[in-house]
C-alpha positions as YAML, in Angstrom:
chain: A
units: angstrom
residues:
- id: 1
  name: MET
  ca: [76.49, 108.13, 66.07]
- id: 2
  name: ASP
  ca: [79.54, 106.02, 66.83]
- id: 3
  name: VAL
  ca: [79.17, 104.55, 70.32]
- id: 4
  name: GLU
  ca: [82.88, 103.77, 70.60]
- id: 5
  name: GLN
  ca: [83.82, 107.40, 69.87]
- id: 6
  name: SER
  ca: [81.25, 108.61, 72.39]
- id: 7
  name: LEU
  ca: [82.69, 106.32, 75.07]
- id: 8
  name: LEU
  ca: [86.22, 107.51, 74.28]
- id: 9
  name: ALA
  ca: [85.05, 111.10, 74.74]
- id: 10
  name: VAL
  ca: [83.40, 110.21, 78.06]
- id: 11
  name: ARG
  ca: [86.58, 108.47, 79.20]
- id: 12
  name: GLU
  ca: [88.61, 111.53, 78.27]
- id: 13
  name: VAL
  ca: [86.36, 113.74, 80.40]
- id: 14
  name: TYR
  ca: [85.93, 111.46, 83.41]
- id: 15
  name: VAL
  ca: [89.29, 109.70, 83.55]
- id: 16
  name: ASP
  ca: [91.95, 111.57, 81.60]
- id: 17
  name: SER
  ca: [90.97, 115.05, 82.76]
- id: 18
  name: MET
  ca: [91.01, 113.94, 86.41]
- id: 19
  name: LYS
  ca: [94.47, 112.43, 85.90]
- id: 20
  name: ARG
  ca: [95.56, 115.80, 84.49]
- id: 21
  name: CYS
  ca: [94.11, 117.55, 87.55]
- id: 22
  name: ARG
  ca: [96.11, 115.35, 89.90]
- id: 23
  name: SER
  ca: [99.23, 115.64, 87.80]
- id: 24
  name: ASN
  ca: [98.91, 119.44, 87.67]
- id: 25
  name: GLU
  ca: [98.51, 119.65, 91.43]
- id: 26
  name: GLU
  ca: [101.69, 117.58, 91.90]
- id: 27
  name: GLU
  ca: [103.56, 119.71, 89.34]
- id: 28
  name: LEU
  ca: [102.39, 122.90, 91.04]
- id: 29
  name: LYS
  ca: [103.65, 121.69, 94.41]
- id: 30
  name: LYS
  ca: [107.02, 120.79, 92.88]
- id: 31
  name: ILE
  ca: [107.40, 124.10, 91.03]
- id: 32
  name: ASP
  ca: [106.43, 126.05, 94.17]
- id: 33
  name: GLU
  ca: [109.18, 124.23, 96.06]
- id: 34
  name: GLU
  ca: [111.67, 124.99, 93.27]
- id: 35
  name: ILE
  ca: [110.73, 128.68, 93.43]
- id: 36
  name: GLN
  ca: [111.26, 128.67, 97.19]
- id: 37
  name: ASP
  ca: [114.69, 127.09, 96.68]
- id: 38
  name: LEU
  ca: [115.64, 129.83, 94.22]
- id: 39
  name: LEU
  ca: [114.31, 132.58, 96.49]
- id: 40
  name: HIS
  ca: [116.27, 131.20, 99.45]
- id: 41
  name: VAL
  ca: [119.46, 131.10, 97.38]
- id: 42
  name: ILE
  ca: [118.87, 134.74, 96.43]
- id: 43
  name: GLU
  ca: [118.15, 135.66, 100.04]
- id: 44
  name: LEU
  ca: [120.94, 133.76, 101.75]
- id: 45
  name: SER
  ca: [123.89, 133.83, 99.37]
- id: 46
  name: ASN
  ca: [126.27, 136.37, 97.93]
- id: 47
  name: PHE
  ca: [126.50, 136.28, 94.17]
- id: 48
  name: ASN
  ca: [127.96, 138.32, 91.35]
- id: 49
  name: ALA
  ca: [125.95, 139.95, 88.54]
- id: 50
  name: ARG
  ca: [126.32, 136.97, 86.20]
- id: 51
  name: ASP
  ca: [125.11, 134.50, 88.81]
- id: 52
  name: GLY
  ca: [122.31, 136.87, 89.81]
- id: 53
  name: TYR
  ca: [121.17, 137.07, 86.20]
- id: 54
  name: LYS
  ca: [121.20, 133.27, 85.92]
- id: 55
  name: LEU
  ca: [119.15, 133.00, 89.12]
- id: 56
  name: ALA
  ca: [116.70, 135.60, 87.83]
- id: 57
  name: LYS
  ca: [116.29, 133.73, 84.52]
- id: 58
  name: GLU
  ca: [115.73, 130.44, 86.37]
- id: 59
  name: LEU
  ca: [113.17, 132.13, 88.59]
- id: 60
  name: GLN
  ca: [111.46, 133.61, 85.52]
- id: 61
  name: LYS
  ca: [111.34, 130.21, 83.82]
- id: 62
  name: ALA
  ca: [109.88, 128.59, 86.95]
- id: 63
  name: ARG
  ca: [107.28, 131.34, 87.36]
- id: 64
  name: LYS
  ca: [106.19, 130.98, 83.72]
- id: 65
  name: GLU
  ca: [105.81, 127.23, 84.16]
- id: 66
  name: ARG
  ca: [103.86, 127.83, 87.38]
- id: 67
  name: ARG
  ca: [101.53, 130.20, 85.51]
- id: 68
  name: ARG
  ca: [100.97, 127.63, 82.75]
- id: 69
  name: ILE
  ca: [100.08, 124.97, 85.32]
- id: 70
  name: LYS
  ca: [97.78, 127.30, 87.28]
- id: 71
  name: ASP
  ca: [95.99, 128.32, 84.07]
- id: 72
  name: GLU
  ca: [95.33, 124.69, 83.23]
- id: 73
  name: ILE
  ca: [94.15, 123.97, 86.78]
- id: 74
  name: GLU
  ca: [91.78, 126.93, 86.50]
- id: 75
  name: LEU
  ca: [90.46, 125.66, 83.15]
- id: 76
  name: LEU
  ca: [89.84, 122.18, 84.53]
- id: 77
  name: ALA
  ca: [88.21, 123.39, 87.78]
- id: 78
  name: PRO
  ca: [84.68, 123.78, 86.36]
- id: 79
  name: LEU
  ca: [84.90, 120.33, 84.78]
- id: 80
  name: LYS
  ca: [86.16, 118.85, 88.06]
- id: 81
  name: GLU
  ca: [83.24, 120.46, 89.89]
- id: 82
  name: LEU
  ca: [80.80, 119.03, 87.36]
- id: 83
  name: ILE
  ca: [82.22, 115.53, 87.70]
- id: 84
  name: PHE
  ca: [82.28, 115.48, 91.51]
- id: 85
  name: ASN
  ca: [79.22, 117.49, 92.48]
- id: 86
  name: GLN
  ca: [76.39, 116.64, 90.17]
- id: 87
  name: LYS
  ca: [74.89, 114.34, 87.63]
- id: 88
  name: PRO
  ca: [75.73, 115.85, 84.24]
- id: 89
  name: SER
  ca: [72.76, 117.49, 82.56]
- id: 90
  name: GLU
  ca: [72.54, 119.57, 79.43]
- id: 91
  name: LYS
  ca: [72.23, 122.70, 81.60]
- id: 92
  name: SER
  ca: [75.21, 121.87, 83.84]
- id: 93
  name: ILE
  ca: [77.40, 120.96, 80.87]
- id: 94
  name: GLY
  ca: [76.42, 124.22, 79.16]
- id: 95
  name: LYS
  ca: [77.34, 126.14, 82.31]
- id: 96
  name: VAL
  ca: [80.75, 124.45, 82.45]
- id: 97
  name: LEU
  ca: [81.37, 125.28, 78.77]
- id: 98
  name: GLY
  ca: [80.48, 128.91, 79.48]
- id: 99
  name: ASP
  ca: [82.75, 129.01, 82.54]
- id: 100
  name: ILE
  ca: [85.66, 127.58, 80.56]
- id: 101
  name: ARG
  ca: [85.13, 130.10, 77.75]
- id: 102
  name: ASN
  ca: [85.09, 132.95, 80.28]
- id: 103
  name: ILE
  ca: [88.31, 131.68, 81.87]
- id: 104
  name: LYS
  ca: [89.99, 131.57, 78.46]
- id: 105
  name: VAL
  ca: [89.00, 135.19, 77.80]
- id: 106
  name: LYS
  ca: [90.34, 136.16, 81.22]
- id: 107
  name: HIS
  ca: [93.65, 134.43, 80.47]
- id: 108
  name: GLN
  ca: [93.98, 136.34, 77.19]
- id: 109
  name: ASN
  ca: [93.32, 139.68, 78.87]
- id: 110
  name: ARG
  ca: [95.45, 139.13, 81.96]
- id: 111
  name: ASN
  ca: [97.24, 142.01, 83.62]
- id: 112
  name: TYR
  ca: [98.94, 142.51, 86.94]
- id: 113
  name: ARG
  ca: [98.11, 145.21, 89.46]
- id: 114
  name: PHE
  ca: [101.12, 146.17, 91.55]
- id: 115
  name: ARG
  ca: [100.61, 146.15, 95.29]
- id: 116
  name: VAL
  ca: [103.76, 147.91, 96.51]
- id: 117
  name: ARG
  ca: [106.38, 148.40, 93.78]
- id: 118
  name: PHE
  ca: [104.55, 150.89, 91.57]
- id: 119
  name: ASP
  ca: [107.92, 151.97, 90.18]
- id: 120
  name: LEU
  ca: [108.01, 148.68, 88.24]
- id: 121
  name: GLU
  ca: [104.74, 149.24, 86.34]
- id: 122
  name: SER
  ca: [106.56, 150.60, 83.27]
- id: 123
  name: VAL
  ca: [108.52, 147.34, 82.97]
- id: 124
  name: LEU
  ca: [105.35, 145.35, 82.21]
- id: 125
  name: LYS
  ca: [103.88, 147.76, 79.66]
...
């Protein structure tokens, strides 16, 4: 067993992953504000079809980035809980690994249930 490699792995879990959590939270706040800017432009301005398409594509790009960030936040959440709430044990680490695997499966099988605009369901199929 290489002690240096083990310490690097511990540092990655305890330091680097927490930096990623903070960075993701900042990115999520920024992307949410960008989305609000785009939605307010759509709400408050008059635009032609070309400009509307450009706004829709920008909104789509921002929403996809937001989803990527939220997925990573969700993946890191069990690890963050482990680090802050308990002394790591074999059982708690195993539970976190299981949680992360379950989240990954959920991400692969994601679907959206419409709340109001059921007429748009065929667009996502």
